[in-house]
PDB file of C-alpha atoms in Angstrom:
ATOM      1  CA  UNK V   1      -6.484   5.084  24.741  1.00 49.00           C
ATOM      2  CA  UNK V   2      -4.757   5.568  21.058  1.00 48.00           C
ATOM      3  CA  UNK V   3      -5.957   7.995  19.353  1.00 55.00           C
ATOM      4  CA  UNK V   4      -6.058   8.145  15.995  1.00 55.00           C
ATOM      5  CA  UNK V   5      -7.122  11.579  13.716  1.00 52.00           C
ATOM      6  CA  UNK V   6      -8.965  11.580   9.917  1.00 57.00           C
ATOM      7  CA  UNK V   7      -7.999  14.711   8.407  1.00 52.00           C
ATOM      8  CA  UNK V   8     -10.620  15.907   6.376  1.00 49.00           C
ATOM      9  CA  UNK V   9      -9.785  18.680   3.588  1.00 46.00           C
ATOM     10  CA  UNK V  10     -10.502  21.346   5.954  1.00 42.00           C
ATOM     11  CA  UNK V  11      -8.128  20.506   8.243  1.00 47.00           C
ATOM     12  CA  UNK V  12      -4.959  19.820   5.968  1.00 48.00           C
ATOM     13  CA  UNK V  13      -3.958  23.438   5.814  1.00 42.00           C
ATOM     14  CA  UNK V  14      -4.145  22.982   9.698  1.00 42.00           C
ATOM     15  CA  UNK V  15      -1.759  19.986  10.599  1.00 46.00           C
ATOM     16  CA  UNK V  16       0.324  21.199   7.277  1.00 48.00           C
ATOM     17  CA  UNK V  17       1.525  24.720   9.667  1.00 43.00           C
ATOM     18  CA  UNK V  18       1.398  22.411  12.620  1.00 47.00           C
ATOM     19  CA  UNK V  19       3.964  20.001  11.188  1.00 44.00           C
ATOM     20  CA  UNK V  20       6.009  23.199   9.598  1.00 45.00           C
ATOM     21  CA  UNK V  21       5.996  24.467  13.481  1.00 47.00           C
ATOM     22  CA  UNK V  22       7.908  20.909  14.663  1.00 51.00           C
ATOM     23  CA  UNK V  23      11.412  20.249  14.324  1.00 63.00           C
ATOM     24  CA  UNK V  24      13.425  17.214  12.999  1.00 87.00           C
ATOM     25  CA  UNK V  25      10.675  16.626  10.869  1.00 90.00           C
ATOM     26  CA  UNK V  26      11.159  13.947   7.591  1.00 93.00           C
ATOM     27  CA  UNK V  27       8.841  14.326   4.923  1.00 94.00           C
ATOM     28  CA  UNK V  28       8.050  12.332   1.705  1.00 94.00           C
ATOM     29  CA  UNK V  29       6.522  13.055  -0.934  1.00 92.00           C
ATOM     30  CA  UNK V  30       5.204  12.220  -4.671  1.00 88.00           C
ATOM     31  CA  UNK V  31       3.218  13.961  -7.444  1.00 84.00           C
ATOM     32  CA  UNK V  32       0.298  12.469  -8.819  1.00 79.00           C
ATOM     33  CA  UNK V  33       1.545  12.002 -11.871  1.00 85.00           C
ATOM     34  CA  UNK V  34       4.481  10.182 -10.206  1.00 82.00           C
ATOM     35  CA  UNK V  35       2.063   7.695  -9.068  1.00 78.00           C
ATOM     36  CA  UNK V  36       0.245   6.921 -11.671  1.00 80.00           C
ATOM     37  CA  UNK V  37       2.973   6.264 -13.659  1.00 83.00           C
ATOM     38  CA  UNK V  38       3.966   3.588 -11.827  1.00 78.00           C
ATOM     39  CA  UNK V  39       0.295   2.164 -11.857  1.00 80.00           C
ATOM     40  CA  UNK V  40       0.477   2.353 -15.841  1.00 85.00           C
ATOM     41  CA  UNK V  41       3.074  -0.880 -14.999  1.00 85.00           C
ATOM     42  CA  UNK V  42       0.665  -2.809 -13.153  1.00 82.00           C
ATOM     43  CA  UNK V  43      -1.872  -1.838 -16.248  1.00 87.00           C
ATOM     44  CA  UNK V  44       0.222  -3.086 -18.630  1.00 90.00           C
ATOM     45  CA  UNK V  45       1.266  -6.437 -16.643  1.00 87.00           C
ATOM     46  CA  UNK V  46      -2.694  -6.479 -16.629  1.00 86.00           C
ATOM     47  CA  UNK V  47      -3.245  -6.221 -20.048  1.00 90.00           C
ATOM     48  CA  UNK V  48      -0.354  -8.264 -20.815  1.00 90.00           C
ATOM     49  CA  UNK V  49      -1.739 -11.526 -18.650  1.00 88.00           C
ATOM     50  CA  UNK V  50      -4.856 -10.744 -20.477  1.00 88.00           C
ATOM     51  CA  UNK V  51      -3.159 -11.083 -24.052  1.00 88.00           C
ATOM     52  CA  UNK V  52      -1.524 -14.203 -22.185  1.00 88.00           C
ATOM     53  CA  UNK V  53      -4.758 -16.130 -21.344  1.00 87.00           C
ATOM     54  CA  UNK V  54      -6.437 -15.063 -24.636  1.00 86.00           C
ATOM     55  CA  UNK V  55      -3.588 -16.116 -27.054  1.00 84.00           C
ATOM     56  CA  UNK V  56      -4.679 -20.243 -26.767  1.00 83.00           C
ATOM     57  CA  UNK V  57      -7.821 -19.729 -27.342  1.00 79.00           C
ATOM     58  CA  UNK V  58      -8.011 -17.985 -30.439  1.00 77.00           C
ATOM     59  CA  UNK V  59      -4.517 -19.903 -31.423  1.00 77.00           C
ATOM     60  CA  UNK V  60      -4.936 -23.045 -30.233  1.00 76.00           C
ATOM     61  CA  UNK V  61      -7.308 -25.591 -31.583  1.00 77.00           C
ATOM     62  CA  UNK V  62      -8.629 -28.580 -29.605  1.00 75.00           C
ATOM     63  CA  UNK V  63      -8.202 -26.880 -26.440  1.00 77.00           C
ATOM     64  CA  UNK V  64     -10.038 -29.290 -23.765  1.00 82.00           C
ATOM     65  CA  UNK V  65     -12.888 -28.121 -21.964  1.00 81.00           C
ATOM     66  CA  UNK V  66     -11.349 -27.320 -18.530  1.00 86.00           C
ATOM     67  CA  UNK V  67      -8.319 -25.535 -19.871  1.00 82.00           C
ATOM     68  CA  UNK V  68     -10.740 -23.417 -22.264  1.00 84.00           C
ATOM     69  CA  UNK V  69     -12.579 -22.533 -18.957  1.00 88.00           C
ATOM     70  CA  UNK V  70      -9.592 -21.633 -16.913  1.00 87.00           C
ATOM     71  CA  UNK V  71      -8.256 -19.378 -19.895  1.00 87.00           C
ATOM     72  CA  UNK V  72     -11.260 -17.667 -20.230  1.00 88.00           C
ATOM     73  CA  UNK V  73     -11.424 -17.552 -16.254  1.00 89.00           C
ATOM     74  CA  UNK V  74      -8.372 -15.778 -16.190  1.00 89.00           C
ATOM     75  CA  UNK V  75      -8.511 -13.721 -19.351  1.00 90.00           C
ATOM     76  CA  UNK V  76     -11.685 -12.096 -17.162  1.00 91.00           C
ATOM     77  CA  UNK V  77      -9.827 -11.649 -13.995  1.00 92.00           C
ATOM     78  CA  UNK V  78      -6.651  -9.723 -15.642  1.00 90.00           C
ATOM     79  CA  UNK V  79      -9.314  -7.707 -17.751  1.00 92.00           C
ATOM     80  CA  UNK V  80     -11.219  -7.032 -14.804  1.00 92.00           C
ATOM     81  CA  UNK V  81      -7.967  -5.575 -12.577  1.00 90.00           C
ATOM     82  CA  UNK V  82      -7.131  -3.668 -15.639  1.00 90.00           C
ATOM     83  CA  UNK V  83     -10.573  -1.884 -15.688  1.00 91.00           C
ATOM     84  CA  UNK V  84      -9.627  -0.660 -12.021  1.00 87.00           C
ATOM     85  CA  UNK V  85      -5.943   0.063 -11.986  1.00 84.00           C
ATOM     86  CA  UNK V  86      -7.280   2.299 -15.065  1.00 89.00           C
ATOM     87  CA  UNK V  87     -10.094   3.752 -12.891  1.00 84.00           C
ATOM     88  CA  UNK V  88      -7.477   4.385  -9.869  1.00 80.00           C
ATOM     89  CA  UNK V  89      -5.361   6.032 -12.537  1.00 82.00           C
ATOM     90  CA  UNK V  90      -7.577   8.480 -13.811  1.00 85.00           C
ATOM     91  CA  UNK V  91      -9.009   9.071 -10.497  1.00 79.00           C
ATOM     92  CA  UNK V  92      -5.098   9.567  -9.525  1.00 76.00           C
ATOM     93  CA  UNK V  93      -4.595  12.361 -12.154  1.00 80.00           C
ATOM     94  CA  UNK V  94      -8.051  14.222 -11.570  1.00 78.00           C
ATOM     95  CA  UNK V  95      -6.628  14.974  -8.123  1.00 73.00           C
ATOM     96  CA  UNK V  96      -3.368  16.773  -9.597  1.00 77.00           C
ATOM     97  CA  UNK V  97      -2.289  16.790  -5.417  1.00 82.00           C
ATOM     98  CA  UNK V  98       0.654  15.211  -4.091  1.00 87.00           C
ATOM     99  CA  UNK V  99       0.830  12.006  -1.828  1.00 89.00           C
ATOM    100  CA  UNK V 100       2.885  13.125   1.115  1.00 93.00           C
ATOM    101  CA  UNK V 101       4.054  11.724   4.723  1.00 96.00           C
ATOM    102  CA  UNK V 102       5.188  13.631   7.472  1.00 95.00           C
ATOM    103  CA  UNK V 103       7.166  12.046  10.634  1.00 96.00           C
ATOM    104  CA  UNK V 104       8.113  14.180  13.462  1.00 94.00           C
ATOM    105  CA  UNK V 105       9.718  12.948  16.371  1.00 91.00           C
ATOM    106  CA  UNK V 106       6.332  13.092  17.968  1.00 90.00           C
ATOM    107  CA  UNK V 107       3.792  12.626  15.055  1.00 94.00           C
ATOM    108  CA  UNK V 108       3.002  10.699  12.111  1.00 96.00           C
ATOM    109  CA  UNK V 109       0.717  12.592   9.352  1.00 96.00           C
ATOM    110  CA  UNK V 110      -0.634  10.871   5.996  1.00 96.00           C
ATOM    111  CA  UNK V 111      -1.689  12.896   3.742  1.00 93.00           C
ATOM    112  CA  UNK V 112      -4.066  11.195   0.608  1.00 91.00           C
ATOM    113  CA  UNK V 113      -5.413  13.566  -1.747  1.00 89.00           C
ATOM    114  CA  UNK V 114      -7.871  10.497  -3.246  1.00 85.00           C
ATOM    115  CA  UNK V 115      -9.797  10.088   0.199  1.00 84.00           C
ATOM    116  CA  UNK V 116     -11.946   6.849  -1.993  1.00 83.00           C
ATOM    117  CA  UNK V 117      -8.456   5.174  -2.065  1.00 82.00           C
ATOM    118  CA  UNK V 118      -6.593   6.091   1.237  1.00 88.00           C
ATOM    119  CA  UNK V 119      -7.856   7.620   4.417  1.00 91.00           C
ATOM    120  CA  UNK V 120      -5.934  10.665   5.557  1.00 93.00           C
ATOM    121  CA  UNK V 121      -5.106  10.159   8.772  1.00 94.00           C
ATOM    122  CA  UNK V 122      -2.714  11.594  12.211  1.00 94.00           C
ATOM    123  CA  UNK V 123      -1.665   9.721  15.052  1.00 94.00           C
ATOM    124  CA  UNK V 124       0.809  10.418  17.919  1.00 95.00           C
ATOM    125  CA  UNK V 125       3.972   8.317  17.724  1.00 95.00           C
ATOM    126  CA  UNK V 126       3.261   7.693  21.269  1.00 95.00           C
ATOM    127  CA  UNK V 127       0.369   5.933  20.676  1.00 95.00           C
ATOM    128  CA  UNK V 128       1.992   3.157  18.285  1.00 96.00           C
ATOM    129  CA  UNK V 129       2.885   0.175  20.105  1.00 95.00           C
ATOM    130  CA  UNK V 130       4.712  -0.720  16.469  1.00 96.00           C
ATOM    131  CA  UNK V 131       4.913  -1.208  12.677  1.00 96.00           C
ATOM    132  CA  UNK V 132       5.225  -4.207  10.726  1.00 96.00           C
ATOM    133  CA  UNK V 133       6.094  -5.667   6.951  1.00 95.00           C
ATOM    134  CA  UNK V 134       4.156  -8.814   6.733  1.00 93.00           C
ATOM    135  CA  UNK V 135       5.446 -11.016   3.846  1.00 92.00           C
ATOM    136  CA  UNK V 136       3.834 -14.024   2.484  1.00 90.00           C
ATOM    137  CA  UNK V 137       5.663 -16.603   0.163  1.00 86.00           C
ATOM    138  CA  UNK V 138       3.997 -18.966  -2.085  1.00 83.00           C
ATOM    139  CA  UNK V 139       6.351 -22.198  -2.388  1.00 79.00           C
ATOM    140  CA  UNK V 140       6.414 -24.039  -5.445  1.00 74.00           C
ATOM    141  CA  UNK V 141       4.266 -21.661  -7.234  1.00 72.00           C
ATOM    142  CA  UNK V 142       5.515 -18.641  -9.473  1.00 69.00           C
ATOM    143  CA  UNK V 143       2.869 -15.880  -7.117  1.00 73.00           C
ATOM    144  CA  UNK V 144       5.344 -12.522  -5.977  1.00 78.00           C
ATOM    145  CA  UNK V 145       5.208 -12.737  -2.318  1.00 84.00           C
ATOM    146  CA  UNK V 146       2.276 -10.500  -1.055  1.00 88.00           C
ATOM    147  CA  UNK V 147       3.300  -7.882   1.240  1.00 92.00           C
ATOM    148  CA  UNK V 148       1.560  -6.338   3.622  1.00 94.00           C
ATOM    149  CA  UNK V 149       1.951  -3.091   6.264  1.00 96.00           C
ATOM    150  CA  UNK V 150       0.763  -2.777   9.620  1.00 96.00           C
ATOM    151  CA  UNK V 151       0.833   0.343  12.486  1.00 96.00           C
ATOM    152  CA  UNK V 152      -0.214  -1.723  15.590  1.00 95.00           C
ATOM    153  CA  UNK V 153      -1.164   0.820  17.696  1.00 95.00           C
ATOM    154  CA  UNK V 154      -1.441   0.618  21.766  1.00 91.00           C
ATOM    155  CA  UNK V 155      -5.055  -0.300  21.947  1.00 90.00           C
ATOM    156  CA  UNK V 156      -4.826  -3.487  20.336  1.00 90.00           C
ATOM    157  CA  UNK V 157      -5.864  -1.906  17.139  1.00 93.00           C
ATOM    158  CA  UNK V 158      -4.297  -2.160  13.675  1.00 93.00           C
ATOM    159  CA  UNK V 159      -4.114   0.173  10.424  1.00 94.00           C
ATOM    160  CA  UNK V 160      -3.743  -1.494   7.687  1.00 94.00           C
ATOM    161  CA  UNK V 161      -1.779   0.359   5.152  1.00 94.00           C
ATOM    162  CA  UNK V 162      -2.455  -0.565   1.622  1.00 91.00           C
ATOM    163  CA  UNK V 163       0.976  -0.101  -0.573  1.00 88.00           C
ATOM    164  CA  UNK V 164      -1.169   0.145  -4.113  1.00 83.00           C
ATOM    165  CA  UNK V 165      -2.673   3.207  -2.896  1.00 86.00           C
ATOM    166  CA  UNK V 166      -0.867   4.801  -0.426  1.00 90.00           C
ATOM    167  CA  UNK V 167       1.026   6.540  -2.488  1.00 88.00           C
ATOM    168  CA  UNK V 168       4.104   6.722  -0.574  1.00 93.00           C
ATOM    169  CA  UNK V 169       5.949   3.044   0.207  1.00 93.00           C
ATOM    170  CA  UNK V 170       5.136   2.163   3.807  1.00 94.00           C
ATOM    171  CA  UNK V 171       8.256   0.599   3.926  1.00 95.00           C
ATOM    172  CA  UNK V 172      10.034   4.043   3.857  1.00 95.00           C
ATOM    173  CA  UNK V 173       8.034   5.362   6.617  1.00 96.00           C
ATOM    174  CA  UNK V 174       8.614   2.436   8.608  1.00 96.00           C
ATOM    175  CA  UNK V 175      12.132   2.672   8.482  1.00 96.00           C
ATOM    176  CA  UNK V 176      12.270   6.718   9.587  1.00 96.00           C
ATOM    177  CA  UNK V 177       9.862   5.824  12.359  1.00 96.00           C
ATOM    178  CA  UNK V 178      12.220   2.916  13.656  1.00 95.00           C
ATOM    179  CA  UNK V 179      15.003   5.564  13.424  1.00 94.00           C
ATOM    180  CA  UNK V 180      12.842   7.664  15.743  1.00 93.00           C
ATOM    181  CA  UNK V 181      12.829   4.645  18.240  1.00 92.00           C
ATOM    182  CA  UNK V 182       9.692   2.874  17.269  1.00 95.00           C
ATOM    183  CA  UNK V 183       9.797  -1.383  16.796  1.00 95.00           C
ATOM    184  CA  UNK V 184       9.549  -2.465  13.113  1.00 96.00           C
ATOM    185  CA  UNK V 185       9.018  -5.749  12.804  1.00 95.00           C
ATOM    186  CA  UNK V 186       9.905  -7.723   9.298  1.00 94.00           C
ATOM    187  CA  UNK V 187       7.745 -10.898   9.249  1.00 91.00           C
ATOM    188  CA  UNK V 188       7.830 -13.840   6.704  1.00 89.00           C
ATOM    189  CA  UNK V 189       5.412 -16.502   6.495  1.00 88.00           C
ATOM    190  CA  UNK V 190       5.794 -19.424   4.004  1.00 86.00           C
ATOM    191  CA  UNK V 191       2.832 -21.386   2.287  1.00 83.00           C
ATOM    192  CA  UNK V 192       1.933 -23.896  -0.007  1.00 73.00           C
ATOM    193  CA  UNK V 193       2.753 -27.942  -0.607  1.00 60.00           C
ATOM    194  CA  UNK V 194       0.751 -28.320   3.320  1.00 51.00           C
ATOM    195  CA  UNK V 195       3.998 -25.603   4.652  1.00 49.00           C
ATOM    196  CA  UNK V 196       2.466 -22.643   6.458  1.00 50.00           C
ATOM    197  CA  UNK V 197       5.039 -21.147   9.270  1.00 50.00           C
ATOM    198  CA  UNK V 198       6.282 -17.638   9.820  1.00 54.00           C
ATOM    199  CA  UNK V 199       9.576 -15.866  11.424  1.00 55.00           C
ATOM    200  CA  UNK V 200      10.395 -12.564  12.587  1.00 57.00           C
ATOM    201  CA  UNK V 201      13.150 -10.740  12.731  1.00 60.00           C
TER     202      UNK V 201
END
């Protein structure tokens, strides 16, 4: 039976002197301010697909109907995503606490100092079965791939780990856990124009 730990503030301090009591231990780590730094780029791709939907329609005359629509449709999405990457970004910098990871060659800690955004969490290496990069690819369409992270553990289970707010790039940890013998498996999966397959490698 996997079994997986939520670390709640009270007992950070603890698996923080358990993990400084291990050996051959890798540890990553980013300030807060680090991170939302490198939200303030999504913000600004945000605000900048806003400014890109809104141009035509206060430039443009005789826009049709269903264009006007879409525009306004999307100026409304990207104004929408950049009301919450500016929400996660404050939230980010009232925490002033560092993201940080912890791999042992028994133990896997992640530590999120915005609990709303990330779960803290600890889990026995042991108990994952394996880790995975999911990528999906969009053919003829200009969409960046979507990638997503997986720990698959023993149980059948799955964590999902989200890359916007984990603070530290899964696909870091990943790599130091296959170096400490664990499978990580790099998926691709292609879709669009009636295409959908996937390899693995």
């Amino acid at each position: 039976m996997s079994r997986v730990v939520s670390l709640s503030p009270q007992n950070h301090v603890l698996f923080r002197s358990m993990t400084q009591e291990q050996t051959n231990i890798t540890r990553f780590e980013k300030s807060s301010r680090s991170i939302a730094a490198e939200k303030s780029i999504h913000l600004a791709i945000c605000i900048v697909g806003a400014l890109m939907f809104a141009g035509p329609i206060l430039l443009v005359e005789g826009v049709s109907t269903m264009a006007l629509i879409g525009l306004i449709f999307g100026s409304i999405i990207a104004l929408l995503l950049a009301v919450v990457v500016t929400r996660e970004i404050l939230t980010v910098l009232s925490s002033d606490e560092s993201w940080w990871v912890s791999v042992s060659d028994n133990q896997l800690i992640w530590h999120s100092p915005v609990e709303k955004q990330m779960s803290s969490f600890s889990i026995d290496l042991i108990e994952i079965q394996s880790v995975q990069r999911h990528k999906t690819r969009f053919r003829n369409s200009k969409r960046n791939p979507k990638i997503e992270h997986f720990i698959n553990l023993g149980s059948g289970k799955k964590i999902k780990i989200d890359g916007q707010k984990s603070g530290i790039n899964p696909s870091k940890v990943f790599d130091e856990l296959e170096k400490r013998g664990l499978r990580f498996d790099k998926t691709d999966e292609w879709k669009g124009s009636g295409v959908k397959f996937a390899t693995s490698s």
